[in-house]
Amino acid sequence: MTKESPTIGVLALQGAVREHAAALRSAGAAVEMVKWPGQLAGIDGLIIPGGESTTIGKLMVKYGFIQTIRDFAASGRPVYGSCAGLIAVAKKITEGSDPWLELMDIEARRNAFGRQQESFEAELDIPVLGATFTGIFIRAPWIEIAGPGVDVLAEFDGHKIMAREKNILVTAFHPELTNDTRIHEYFLSMINERTQ
Ligand code: GLN
């Protein structure tokens, strides 16, 4: 690949699409708003934003994204799911709906932090960033079970809230709602790992 800066697609069906696009641009990437499966051919990585996983899932089915995103991930290109995006890539969803993309060997529990804690901020210790990061959680899931091939990158209150399995990255929180672009930079580094 000879391009100077990678082009990252943000799945633009529902949810925090613009915020991810802004964070990616600040982190130095070109951004494509992905509304049709054909656009996946021209991008180097894909973000599935937070929002409502059932809505995003149904729209992915309706517009023919399921197999296209599976093929995209199988080609080795990185995929990052935040919050509802974490649920969208999980192999299993606890006590509930069928999974959507089944890209990552995790079981996701939706709205896991309960009603009292619908949304909150927490200082997270994230060793791959070499420092703490302010996590914004909004009706967030957690990773109930992570398979043996999954690296858990951060926990909060004893619950797994950031993980990576090969080219798939997930966070239960919303880094795009802060001005801190380090998680997006980490995702871009996953693309560079691949192209080097
Ligand atoms: N609770 C939402 C769901 O289950 C996720 C919330 C979010 O993405 N902020 O889909």
PDB file of C-alpha atoms and ligand atoms in Angstrom:
ATOM      1  CA  MET A   1       0.000   0.000   0.000  1.00  0.00           C
ATOM      2  CA  THR A   2       1.512   3.309  -1.007  1.00  0.00           C
ATOM      3  CA  LYS A   3      -1.044   5.750   0.336  1.00  0.00           C
ATOM      4  CA  GLU A   4       0.241   8.366   2.753  1.00  0.00           C
ATOM      5  CA  SER A   5      -2.674   8.334   5.150  1.00  0.00           C
ATOM      6  CA  PRO A   6      -5.163   5.493   5.449  1.00  0.00           C
ATOM      7  CA  THR A   7      -8.831   5.912   4.639  1.00  0.00           C
ATOM      8  CA  ILE A   8     -11.095   4.745   7.412  1.00  0.00           C
ATOM      9  CA  GLY A   9     -14.751   4.049   6.847  1.00  0.00           C
ATOM     10  CA  VAL A  10     -17.314   4.869   9.507  1.00  0.00           C
ATOM     11  CA  LEU A  11     -20.436   2.748   9.185  1.00  0.00           C
ATOM     12  CA  ALA A  12     -23.006   5.521   8.777  1.00  0.00           C
ATOM     13  CA  LEU A  13     -26.300   3.761   9.416  1.00  0.00           C
ATOM     14  CA  GLN A  14     -27.091   5.097  12.891  1.00  0.00           C
ATOM     15  CA  GLY A  15     -25.317   6.384  16.001  1.00  0.00           C
ATOM     16  CA  ALA A  16     -22.225   8.469  16.803  1.00  0.00           C
ATOM     17  CA  VAL A  17     -20.998   8.649  13.207  1.00  0.00           C
ATOM     18  CA  ARG A  18     -19.830  12.280  12.944  1.00  0.00           C
ATOM     19  CA  GLU A  19     -17.987  12.153  16.237  1.00  0.00           C
ATOM     20  CA  HIS A  20     -15.881   9.189  15.075  1.00  0.00           C
ATOM     21  CA  ALA A  21     -15.233  10.916  11.761  1.00  0.00           C
ATOM     22  CA  ALA A  22     -14.006  14.044  13.567  1.00  0.00           C
ATOM     23  CA  ALA A  23     -11.753  12.013  15.886  1.00  0.00           C
ATOM     24  CA  LEU A  24     -10.282  10.126  12.929  1.00  0.00           C
ATOM     25  CA  ARG A  25      -9.553  13.344  11.048  1.00  0.00           C
ATOM     26  CA  SER A  26      -7.810  14.792  14.127  1.00  0.00           C
ATOM     27  CA  ALA A  27      -5.778  11.587  14.314  1.00  0.00           C
ATOM     28  CA  GLY A  28      -4.639  12.122  10.708  1.00  0.00           C
ATOM     29  CA  ALA A  29      -6.846   9.730   8.736  1.00  0.00           C
ATOM     30  CA  ALA A  30      -9.024  10.334   5.709  1.00  0.00           C
ATOM     31  CA  VAL A  31     -12.638   9.387   6.388  1.00  0.00           C
ATOM     32  CA  GLU A  32     -15.356   7.840   4.292  1.00  0.00           C
ATOM     33  CA  MET A  33     -18.937   7.666   5.516  1.00  0.00           C
ATOM     34  CA  VAL A  34     -19.989   4.143   4.616  1.00  0.00           C
ATOM     35  CA  LYS A  35     -23.611   3.843   3.547  1.00  0.00           C
ATOM     36  CA  TRP A  36     -23.341   1.053   0.999  1.00  0.00           C
ATOM     37  CA  PRO A  37     -21.433  -2.254   1.084  1.00  0.00           C
ATOM     38  CA  GLY A  38     -19.581  -1.412  -2.149  1.00  0.00           C
ATOM     39  CA  GLN A  39     -17.677   1.328  -0.330  1.00  0.00           C
ATOM     40  CA  LEU A  40     -15.789  -1.247   1.752  1.00  0.00           C
ATOM     41  CA  ALA A  41     -13.578  -2.011  -1.236  1.00  0.00           C
ATOM     42  CA  GLY A  42     -11.916   1.405  -0.982  1.00  0.00           C
ATOM     43  CA  ILE A  43     -11.169   1.636   2.742  1.00  0.00           C
ATOM     44  CA  ASP A  44      -8.337   0.392   4.960  1.00  0.00           C
ATOM     45  CA  GLY A  45     -10.263   0.025   8.210  1.00  0.00           C
ATOM     46  CA  LEU A  46     -13.843   0.256   9.468  1.00  0.00           C
ATOM     47  CA  ILE A  47     -15.424   1.725  12.596  1.00  0.00           C
ATOM     48  CA  ILE A  48     -18.821   0.554  13.778  1.00  0.00           C
ATOM     49  CA  PRO A  49     -20.045   3.349  16.053  1.00  0.00           C
ATOM     50  CA  GLY A  50     -22.094   3.369  19.213  1.00  0.00           C
ATOM     51  CA  GLY A  51     -25.818   3.865  18.974  1.00  0.00           C
ATOM     52  CA  GLU A  52     -28.471   1.206  19.228  1.00  0.00           C
ATOM     53  CA  SER A  53     -27.146  -2.224  18.308  1.00  0.00           C
ATOM     54  CA  THR A  54     -30.544  -3.613  17.309  1.00  0.00           C
ATOM     55  CA  THR A  55     -31.098  -0.714  14.902  1.00  0.00           C
ATOM     56  CA  ILE A  56     -27.575  -0.898  13.476  1.00  0.00           C
ATOM     57  CA  GLY A  57     -27.884  -4.687  13.188  1.00  0.00           C
ATOM     58  CA  LYS A  58     -31.206  -4.579  11.363  1.00  0.00           C
ATOM     59  CA  LEU A  59     -29.921  -1.915   8.966  1.00  0.00           C
ATOM     60  CA  MET A  60     -26.778  -3.977   8.310  1.00  0.00           C
ATOM     61  CA  VAL A  61     -29.003  -6.902   7.359  1.00  0.00           C
ATOM     62  CA  LYS A  62     -31.315  -4.726   5.268  1.00  0.00           C
ATOM     63  CA  TYR A  63     -28.512  -3.097   3.260  1.00  0.00           C
ATOM     64  CA  GLY A  64     -26.473  -6.277   2.766  1.00  0.00           C
ATOM     65  CA  PHE A  65     -23.548  -5.445   5.056  1.00  0.00           C
ATOM     66  CA  ILE A  66     -23.285  -8.669   7.057  1.00  0.00           C
ATOM     67  CA  GLN A  67     -21.358 -10.820   4.603  1.00  0.00           C
ATOM     68  CA  THR A  68     -19.450  -7.853   3.163  1.00  0.00           C
ATOM     69  CA  ILE A  69     -18.130  -6.838   6.583  1.00  0.00           C
ATOM     70  CA  ARG A  70     -17.281 -10.476   7.372  1.00  0.00           C
ATOM     71  CA  ASP A  71     -15.274 -10.672   4.145  1.00  0.00           C
ATOM     72  CA  PHE A  72     -13.655  -7.315   4.915  1.00  0.00           C
ATOM     73  CA  ALA A  73     -12.516  -8.554   8.349  1.00  0.00           C
ATOM     74  CA  ALA A  74     -11.393 -11.898   6.916  1.00  0.00           C
ATOM     75  CA  SER A  75      -9.114  -9.980   4.519  1.00  0.00           C
ATOM     76  CA  GLY A  76      -7.219  -8.789   7.617  1.00  0.00           C
ATOM     77  CA  ARG A  77      -8.294  -5.168   7.521  1.00  0.00           C
ATOM     78  CA  PRO A  78      -8.991  -3.756  11.003  1.00  0.00           C
ATOM     79  CA  VAL A  79     -12.491  -3.260  12.385  1.00  0.00           C
ATOM     80  CA  TYR A  80     -13.224  -1.252  15.548  1.00  0.00           C
ATOM     81  CA  GLY A  81     -16.585  -1.431  17.311  1.00  0.00           C
ATOM     82  CA  SER A  82     -17.404   1.008  20.115  1.00  0.00           C
ATOM     83  CA  CYS A  83     -20.321   0.362  22.473  1.00  0.00           C
ATOM     84  CA  ALA A  84     -23.152  -0.812  20.183  1.00  0.00           C
ATOM     85  CA  GLY A  85     -20.334  -1.638  17.736  1.00  0.00           C
ATOM     86  CA  LEU A  86     -18.889  -4.015  20.355  1.00  0.00           C
ATOM     87  CA  ILE A  87     -22.264  -5.774  20.465  1.00  0.00           C
ATOM     88  CA  ALA A  88     -22.410  -5.826  16.650  1.00  0.00           C
ATOM     89  CA  VAL A  89     -19.108  -7.727  16.322  1.00  0.00           C
ATOM     90  CA  ALA A  90     -19.612 -10.175  19.220  1.00  0.00           C
ATOM     91  CA  LYS A  91     -20.029 -13.901  18.540  1.00  0.00           C
ATOM     92  CA  LYS A  92     -22.661 -14.061  21.255  1.00  0.00           C
ATOM     93  CA  ILE A  93     -25.020 -11.720  23.094  1.00  0.00           C
ATOM     94  CA  THR A  94     -25.901 -12.617  26.695  1.00  0.00           C
ATOM     95  CA  GLU A  95     -29.560 -13.434  27.346  1.00  0.00           C
ATOM     96  CA  GLY A  96     -30.888 -11.950  24.239  1.00  0.00           C
ATOM     97  CA  SER A  97     -30.899 -11.485  20.582  1.00  0.00           C
ATOM     98  CA  ASP A  98     -28.963 -13.440  18.028  1.00  0.00           C
ATOM     99  CA  PRO A  99     -25.520 -12.091  17.222  1.00  0.00           C
ATOM    100  CA  TRP A 100     -24.922  -9.918  14.154  1.00  0.00           C
ATOM    101  CA  LEU A 101     -21.444 -10.055  12.608  1.00  0.00           C
ATOM    102  CA  GLU A 102     -19.806 -12.725  14.839  1.00  0.00           C
ATOM    103  CA  LEU A 103     -16.328 -11.359  14.166  1.00  0.00           C
ATOM    104  CA  MET A 104     -14.887 -11.613  17.654  1.00  0.00           C
ATOM    105  CA  ASP A 105     -14.829 -14.436  20.188  1.00  0.00           C
ATOM    106  CA  ILE A 106     -16.583 -12.494  22.931  1.00  0.00           C
ATOM    107  CA  GLU A 107     -19.943 -12.647  24.613  1.00  0.00           C
ATOM    108  CA  ALA A 108     -21.397  -9.150  25.088  1.00  0.00           C
ATOM    109  CA  ARG A 109     -23.882  -8.231  27.798  1.00  0.00           C
ATOM    110  CA  ARG A 110     -26.009  -5.279  26.708  1.00  0.00           C
ATOM    111  CA  ASN A 111     -26.774  -2.405  29.114  1.00  0.00           C
ATOM    112  CA  ALA A 112     -24.560  -4.261  31.556  1.00  0.00           C
ATOM    113  CA  PHE A 113     -23.917  -1.478  34.047  1.00  0.00           C
ATOM    114  CA  GLY A 114     -27.592  -1.274  34.970  1.00  0.00           C
ATOM    115  CA  ARG A 115     -30.128   1.475  35.239  1.00  0.00           C
ATOM    116  CA  GLN A 116     -28.496   3.373  38.108  1.00  0.00           C
ATOM    117  CA  GLN A 117     -25.429   3.808  35.991  1.00  0.00           C
ATOM    118  CA  GLU A 118     -26.951   4.510  32.575  1.00  0.00           C
ATOM    119  CA  SER A 119     -24.149   6.880  31.773  1.00  0.00           C
ATOM    120  CA  PHE A 120     -20.970   7.754  33.588  1.00  0.00           C
ATOM    121  CA  GLU A 121     -17.343   8.698  33.160  1.00  0.00           C
ATOM    122  CA  ALA A 122     -14.433   6.760  34.579  1.00  0.00           C
ATOM    123  CA  GLU A 123     -10.643   7.028  34.509  1.00  0.00           C
ATOM    124  CA  LEU A 124      -9.466   3.824  32.891  1.00  0.00           C
ATOM    125  CA  ASP A 125      -6.058   2.275  33.106  1.00  0.00           C
ATOM    126  CA  ILE A 126      -5.186   1.173  29.560  1.00  0.00           C
ATOM    127  CA  PRO A 127      -1.683  -0.313  29.388  1.00  0.00           C
ATOM    128  CA  VAL A 128      -1.489  -0.269  25.552  1.00  0.00           C
ATOM    129  CA  LEU A 129      -1.901   3.509  25.711  1.00  0.00           C
ATOM    130  CA  GLY A 130       0.715   3.703  28.444  1.00  0.00           C
ATOM    131  CA  ALA A 131      -1.563   5.880  30.573  1.00  0.00           C
ATOM    132  CA  THR A 132      -5.088   6.450  31.757  1.00  0.00           C
ATOM    133  CA  PHE A 133      -7.978   7.421  29.506  1.00  0.00           C
ATOM    134  CA  THR A 134     -11.327   8.989  30.373  1.00  0.00           C
ATOM    135  CA  GLY A 135     -13.998   6.517  29.352  1.00  0.00           C
ATOM    136  CA  ILE A 136     -17.522   7.775  28.679  1.00  0.00           C
ATOM    137  CA  PHE A 137     -20.038   4.966  29.136  1.00  0.00           C
ATOM    138  CA  ILE A 138     -23.603   5.350  27.835  1.00  0.00           C
ATOM    139  CA  ARG A 139     -25.899   2.382  28.481  1.00  0.00           C
ATOM    140  CA  ALA A 140     -22.744   0.444  27.853  1.00  0.00           C
ATOM    141  CA  PRO A 141     -22.236  -3.265  27.417  1.00  0.00           C
ATOM    142  CA  TRP A 142     -19.387  -5.209  28.961  1.00  0.00           C
ATOM    143  CA  ILE A 143     -17.620  -8.311  27.763  1.00  0.00           C
ATOM    144  CA  GLU A 144     -19.097 -11.117  29.806  1.00  0.00           C
ATOM    145  CA  ILE A 145     -16.776 -13.782  28.398  1.00  0.00           C
ATOM    146  CA  ALA A 146     -13.654 -13.404  26.268  1.00  0.00           C
ATOM    147  CA  GLY A 147     -12.339 -16.413  24.354  1.00  0.00           C
ATOM    148  CA  PRO A 148      -8.736 -17.612  24.676  1.00  0.00           C
ATOM    149  CA  GLY A 149      -7.551 -15.730  21.583  1.00  0.00           C
ATOM    150  CA  VAL A 150      -8.821 -12.371  22.868  1.00  0.00           C
ATOM    151  CA  ASP A 151      -6.489  -9.862  24.552  1.00  0.00           C
ATOM    152  CA  VAL A 152      -8.343  -7.929  27.223  1.00  0.00           C
ATOM    153  CA  LEU A 153      -6.868  -4.414  27.022  1.00  0.00           C
ATOM    154  CA  ALA A 154      -8.778  -2.787  29.893  1.00  0.00           C
ATOM    155  CA  GLU A 155     -11.136  -3.564  32.736  1.00  0.00           C
ATOM    156  CA  PHE A 156     -13.308  -1.365  34.899  1.00  0.00           C
ATOM    157  CA  ASP A 157     -14.765  -2.506  38.224  1.00  0.00           C
ATOM    158  CA  GLY A 158     -13.680  -6.060  37.395  1.00  0.00           C
ATOM    159  CA  HIS A 159     -15.441  -6.051  34.024  1.00  0.00           C
ATOM    160  CA  LYS A 160     -13.776  -6.322  30.632  1.00  0.00           C
ATOM    161  CA  ILE A 161     -14.424  -3.138  28.647  1.00  0.00           C
ATOM    162  CA  MET A 162     -11.733  -3.051  25.938  1.00  0.00           C
ATOM    163  CA  ALA A 163     -10.321  -5.954  23.969  1.00  0.00           C
ATOM    164  CA  ARG A 164      -8.603  -6.992  20.785  1.00  0.00           C
ATOM    165  CA  GLU A 165      -8.555 -10.197  18.797  1.00  0.00           C
ATOM    166  CA  LYS A 166      -6.153  -9.959  15.857  1.00  0.00           C
ATOM    167  CA  ASN A 167      -7.569  -7.205  13.607  1.00  0.00           C
ATOM    168  CA  ILE A 168     -10.742  -6.612  15.638  1.00  0.00           C
ATOM    169  CA  LEU A 169     -10.806  -3.959  18.389  1.00  0.00           C
ATOM    170  CA  VAL A 170     -13.684  -3.141  20.741  1.00  0.00           C
ATOM    171  CA  THR A 171     -14.391  -0.640  23.505  1.00  0.00           C
ATOM    172  CA  ALA A 172     -17.516  -0.530  25.670  1.00  0.00           C
ATOM    173  CA  PHE A 173     -16.999   3.229  26.033  1.00  0.00           C
ATOM    174  CA  HIS A 174     -17.057   6.171  23.596  1.00  0.00           C
ATOM    175  CA  PRO A 175     -13.621   7.712  22.945  1.00  0.00           C
ATOM    176  CA  GLU A 176     -15.141   9.763  20.110  1.00  0.00           C
ATOM    177  CA  LEU A 177     -17.029  11.827  22.705  1.00  0.00           C
ATOM    178  CA  THR A 178     -13.794  13.136  24.226  1.00  0.00           C
ATOM    179  CA  ASN A 179     -11.103  15.311  22.632  1.00  0.00           C
ATOM    180  CA  ASP A 180      -8.581  12.565  23.264  1.00  0.00           C
ATOM    181  CA  THR A 181      -7.720  10.745  20.039  1.00  0.00           C
ATOM    182  CA  ARG A 182      -5.364   8.104  21.473  1.00  0.00           C
ATOM    183  CA  ILE A 183      -7.761   5.185  20.954  1.00  0.00           C
ATOM    184  CA  HIS A 184      -8.268   6.242  17.323  1.00  0.00           C
ATOM    185  CA  GLU A 185      -4.489   6.519  16.945  1.00  0.00           C
ATOM    186  CA  TYR A 186      -4.135   3.026  18.388  1.00  0.00           C
ATOM    187  CA  PHE A 187      -6.651   1.788  15.796  1.00  0.00           C
ATOM    188  CA  LEU A 188      -4.677   3.520  13.025  1.00  0.00           C
ATOM    189  CA  SER A 189      -1.535   1.796  14.312  1.00  0.00           C
ATOM    190  CA  MET A 190      -3.307  -1.536  13.709  1.00  0.00           C
ATOM    191  CA  ILE A 191      -3.557  -0.546  10.036  1.00  0.00           C
ATOM    192  CA  ASN A 192       0.133   0.372   9.930  1.00  0.00           C
ATOM    193  CA  GLU A 193       1.068  -2.959  11.547  1.00  0.00           C
ATOM    194  CA  ARG A 194      -0.574  -4.579   8.575  1.00  0.00           C
ATOM    195  CA  THR A 195       0.923  -2.423   5.836  1.00  0.00           C
ATOM    196  CA  GLN A 196       4.498  -2.466   7.130  1.00  0.00           C
TER     197      GLN A 196
HETATM  198  N1  GLN B   1     -27.333   0.085  24.869  1.00  0.00           N
HETATM  199  C1  GLN B   1     -27.019   0.151  23.484  1.00  0.00           C
HETATM  200  C2  GLN B   1     -27.274  -1.190  22.795  1.00  0.00           C
HETATM  201  O1  GLN B   1     -27.508  -2.157  23.445  1.00  0.00           O
HETATM  202  C3  GLN B   1     -25.593   0.561  23.247  1.00  0.00           C
HETATM  203  C4  GLN B   1     -25.393   1.962  23.750  1.00  0.00           C
HETATM  204  C5  GLN B   1     -24.358   2.745  23.033  1.00  0.00           C
HETATM  205  O2  GLN B   1     -23.871   2.388  21.960  1.00  0.00           O
HETATM  206  N2  GLN B   1     -24.042   3.887  23.590  1.00  0.00           N
HETATM  207  O3  GLN B   1     -27.233  -1.259  21.617  1.00  0.00           O
END
